[in-house]
Amino acid sequence: MKINLKHIILVFTVLLISVIISLTGNFTKNDKSQGLDIEYIETELQQKYAYLEEQLKTISEEISTDTESAEKYFYTESSEIFKEQGIGYFYYYKNELKYWTTNNIPLPTSTTFNFFERPMINLNNGWYLCQFVSGEDWHLVGVFQFKKEYSYENDILKNTFYPDYNIDSKTTISLDSITKSDKVCLKDNDSESCFYLIPPEEDPYA
């Protein structure tokens, strides 16, 4: 039986095309898996932002009507909330910190509410989503640890994002736009505030 050269070339061509299509599909999947799902991140952070606001309003009502209940909330009922949700609440009276639910978030012990006006703030140990409510001589702050970020790392201290967001730990955050960074925006009533996620391969300081 003679093998037709044209048939061999045809079979080889079909196989080659199949391999190329397969490899292209894999590369596409890999690129997609490595990319940031900005829509998902924005949606989740917006929901967390709204949750913080709702909780702050509830806590502020308790503080204004019953100081004893407020102390119980901060030091008993919410003592595990940071471990469970990465969230902390802080009550300032006349700009001085009076109550707090965790020692793991290094907020200043004395500050005005202006410190918390941006939804994303940078502290000594990471980046936090921030929400606050205020009264005549007090302000109440809720913060969520979006990313742990330290000046150095070891077996205990690790730079990591909150696991729900599936973000590479080497991704960095900036309040200023950088080329090829991903813009993340949060809405607060009629205003909008944004920050930027910089993939490791695009970070000039990585």
Short mmCIF file of C-alpha atoms in Angstrom, two decimals:
data_model
loop_
_atom_site.label_atom_id
_atom_site.label_comp_id
_atom_site.label_asym_id
_atom_site.label_seq_id
_atom_site.Cartn_x
_atom_site.Cartn_y
_atom_site.Cartn_z
CA MET A 1 0.00 0.00 0.00
CA LYS A 2 1.46 3.30 -1.08
CA ILE A 3 1.26 6.25 1.25
CA ASN A 4 0.32 9.40 -0.56
CA LEU A 5 2.67 12.26 0.27
CA LYS A 6 -0.22 14.71 0.17
CA HIS A 7 -2.03 12.68 2.84
CA ILE A 8 1.04 12.73 5.07
CA ILE A 9 1.35 16.49 4.70
CA LEU A 10 -2.37 16.94 5.39
CA VAL A 11 -2.28 14.79 8.54
CA PHE A 12 0.85 16.56 9.77
CA THR A 13 -0.75 19.96 9.15
CA VAL A 14 -3.91 19.01 11.05
CA LEU A 15 -1.86 17.74 14.00
CA LEU A 16 0.27 20.89 14.01
CA ILE A 17 -2.81 23.13 14.01
CA SER A 18 -4.32 21.11 16.87
CA VAL A 19 -1.17 21.52 18.95
CA ILE A 20 -1.06 25.27 18.29
CA ILE A 21 -4.73 25.69 19.26
CA SER A 22 -4.19 23.67 22.43
CA LEU A 23 -1.15 25.69 23.46
CA THR A 24 -2.89 28.96 22.69
CA GLY A 25 -5.83 27.92 24.86
CA ASN A 26 -3.52 27.05 27.75
CA PHE A 27 -1.68 30.35 27.52
CA THR A 28 -4.98 32.21 27.48
CA LYS A 29 -6.18 30.36 30.56
CA ASN A 30 -2.92 31.01 32.37
CA ASP A 31 -3.01 34.71 31.54
CA LYS A 32 -6.60 34.94 32.75
CA SER A 33 -5.86 33.11 35.99
CA GLN A 34 -2.95 35.42 36.73
CA GLY A 35 -4.89 38.61 36.02
CA LEU A 36 -6.82 40.55 38.64
CA ASP A 37 -10.59 40.35 38.66
CA ILE A 38 -11.09 44.06 39.33
CA GLU A 39 -14.88 43.91 39.07
CA TYR A 40 -15.01 41.20 41.73
CA ILE A 41 -12.56 43.05 43.99
CA GLU A 42 -14.52 46.30 43.70
CA THR A 43 -17.83 44.55 44.41
CA GLU A 44 -16.50 42.74 47.47
CA LEU A 45 -14.80 45.84 48.88
CA GLN A 46 -17.91 47.94 48.27
CA GLN A 47 -19.99 45.41 50.20
CA LYS A 48 -17.43 45.40 53.02
CA TYR A 49 -17.46 49.20 53.03
CA ALA A 50 -21.26 49.24 53.37
CA TYR A 51 -21.07 46.59 56.11
CA LEU A 52 -18.62 48.71 58.11
CA GLU A 53 -20.91 51.73 57.80
CA GLU A 54 -23.92 49.73 58.98
CA GLN A 55 -22.02 48.34 61.97
CA LEU A 56 -20.67 51.75 62.92
CA LYS A 57 -24.15 53.24 63.00
CA THR A 58 -25.32 50.43 65.29
CA ILE A 59 -22.35 50.83 67.63
CA SER A 60 -22.68 54.62 67.73
CA GLU A 61 -26.31 54.30 68.82
CA GLU A 62 -25.24 52.06 71.70
CA ILE A 63 -22.51 54.47 72.74
CA SER A 64 -24.84 57.44 72.75
CA THR A 65 -27.39 55.69 74.96
CA ASP A 66 -25.44 53.31 77.16
CA THR A 67 -21.70 53.62 77.86
CA GLU A 68 -21.63 50.37 79.83
CA SER A 69 -23.03 48.46 76.85
CA ALA A 70 -20.43 50.10 74.61
CA GLU A 71 -17.57 48.92 76.83
CA LYS A 72 -19.04 45.43 76.84
CA TYR A 73 -19.24 45.47 73.05
CA PHE A 74 -15.64 46.62 72.54
CA TYR A 75 -13.93 44.47 75.14
CA THR A 76 -16.11 41.35 75.29
CA GLU A 77 -18.51 40.81 72.41
CA SER A 78 -16.08 41.94 69.69
CA SER A 79 -12.81 40.64 71.11
CA GLU A 80 -12.54 37.96 68.38
CA ILE A 81 -13.83 39.95 65.41
CA PHE A 82 -10.37 40.77 64.05
CA LYS A 83 -9.31 37.13 64.12
CA GLU A 84 -12.55 36.06 62.41
CA GLN A 85 -13.09 38.89 59.91
CA GLY A 86 -9.96 41.06 59.85
CA ILE A 87 -12.02 43.97 61.20
CA GLY A 88 -11.42 46.36 64.08
CA TYR A 89 -13.50 49.17 65.61
CA PHE A 90 -12.11 52.23 67.37
CA TYR A 91 -13.90 54.95 69.32
CA TYR A 92 -12.32 58.39 69.72
CA TYR A 93 -13.65 60.91 72.22
CA LYS A 94 -12.35 64.47 71.79
CA ASN A 95 -9.79 63.05 69.34
CA GLU A 96 -8.38 60.63 71.92
CA LEU A 97 -8.73 56.87 71.54
CA LYS A 98 -11.03 55.56 74.26
CA TYR A 99 -12.26 52.10 73.17
CA TRP A 100 -10.94 49.57 70.67
CA THR A 101 -11.59 45.96 69.74
CA THR A 102 -8.07 44.85 68.78
CA ASN A 103 -4.42 45.67 69.36
CA ASN A 104 -3.46 44.28 65.95
CA ILE A 105 -4.32 47.44 64.03
CA PRO A 106 -1.89 50.31 64.77
CA LEU A 107 -4.21 53.29 64.55
CA PRO A 108 -2.99 56.51 66.22
CA THR A 109 -4.10 57.02 69.81
CA SER A 110 -4.82 60.66 69.11
CA THR A 111 -6.17 62.02 65.82
CA THR A 112 -9.04 63.87 64.19
CA PHE A 113 -11.54 62.18 61.88
CA ASN A 114 -9.74 63.75 58.89
CA PHE A 115 -7.18 60.96 59.16
CA PHE A 116 -9.87 58.50 58.06
CA GLU A 117 -11.41 60.39 55.15
CA ARG A 118 -9.90 58.14 52.46
CA PRO A 119 -11.48 54.68 52.12
CA MET A 120 -8.05 53.03 51.81
CA ILE A 121 -5.36 53.95 54.34
CA ASN A 122 -1.82 52.70 54.87
CA LEU A 123 -0.65 51.84 58.39
CA ASN A 124 2.59 50.37 59.72
CA ASN A 125 1.49 46.79 59.14
CA GLY A 126 -0.67 46.99 56.05
CA TRP A 127 -3.46 48.54 54.00
CA TYR A 128 -6.93 48.97 55.43
CA LEU A 129 -10.39 49.69 54.11
CA CYS A 130 -11.66 52.49 56.33
CA GLN A 131 -15.09 53.85 57.25
CA PHE A 132 -16.15 56.25 60.00
CA VAL A 133 -19.07 58.10 61.55
CA SER A 134 -18.74 61.16 63.78
CA GLY A 135 -20.64 63.26 66.27
CA GLU A 136 -20.09 66.57 68.01
CA ASP A 137 -17.06 65.47 70.05
CA TRP A 138 -16.44 61.88 68.96
CA HIS A 139 -15.74 59.73 65.93
CA LEU A 140 -16.07 56.00 65.50
CA VAL A 141 -13.88 54.14 63.02
CA GLY A 142 -14.16 50.72 61.42
CA VAL A 143 -11.22 49.26 59.49
CA PHE A 144 -10.76 46.04 57.51
CA GLN A 145 -7.29 44.62 56.86
CA PHE A 146 -7.16 44.32 53.08
CA LYS A 147 -3.44 43.50 52.99
CA LYS A 148 -0.80 42.71 55.58
CA GLU A 149 2.36 44.56 54.58
CA TYR A 150 5.54 44.74 56.65
CA SER A 151 8.88 46.46 56.19
CA TYR A 152 10.47 43.00 56.31
CA GLU A 153 9.24 39.39 56.28
CA ASN A 154 10.11 36.29 58.29
CA ASP A 155 8.46 33.00 59.30
CA ILE A 156 5.78 34.90 61.21
CA LEU A 157 5.39 38.18 59.32
CA LYS A 158 4.14 37.60 55.78
CA ASN A 159 2.88 40.11 53.23
CA THR A 160 -0.49 38.71 52.17
CA PHE A 161 -3.86 39.94 50.96
CA TYR A 162 -7.04 38.90 52.73
CA PRO A 163 -7.69 35.43 51.23
CA ASP A 164 -11.17 36.21 49.85
CA TYR A 165 -9.66 38.35 47.07
CA ASN A 166 -7.23 35.85 45.52
CA ILE A 167 -4.51 38.46 44.89
CA ASP A 168 -0.82 37.63 44.51
CA SER A 169 0.97 38.66 47.71
CA LYS A 170 3.61 40.49 45.65
CA THR A 171 0.99 42.81 44.19
CA THR A 172 1.49 46.28 45.63
CA ILE A 173 -0.95 49.10 46.40
CA SER A 174 -0.63 52.76 45.52
CA LEU A 175 -2.87 55.78 46.00
CA ASP A 176 -1.38 57.25 42.83
CA SER A 177 -1.84 55.98 39.29
CA ILE A 178 1.11 54.07 37.85
CA THR A 179 1.51 52.79 34.30
CA LYS A 180 -0.16 49.39 33.79
CA SER A 181 -1.69 49.43 37.27
CA ASP A 182 -5.29 48.34 37.88
CA LYS A 183 -7.66 51.00 39.15
CA VAL A 184 -10.03 50.06 41.99
CA CYS A 185 -12.75 52.54 42.94
CA LEU A 186 -15.14 52.76 45.87
CA LYS A 187 -18.26 54.88 45.97
CA ASP A 188 -19.35 56.82 49.04
CA ASN A 189 -22.67 58.60 48.47
CA ASP A 190 -21.99 60.94 45.52
CA SER A 191 -18.20 60.76 45.67
CA GLU A 192 -15.71 58.17 44.45
CA SER A 193 -12.26 57.34 45.76
CA CYS A 194 -9.74 55.13 43.97
CA PHE A 195 -6.52 53.28 44.61
CA TYR A 196 -4.34 51.16 42.35
CA LEU A 197 -3.13 47.56 42.35
CA ILE A 198 0.25 47.04 40.72
CA PRO A 199 1.08 43.51 39.48
CA PRO A 200 4.56 42.28 40.52
CA GLU A 201 5.91 42.36 36.97
CA GLU A 202 4.89 46.03 36.62
CA ASP A 203 6.18 47.27 39.98
CA PRO A 204 9.38 49.29 39.37
CA TYR A 205 10.44 48.73 43.00
CA ALA A 206 9.79 44.97 43.16
#
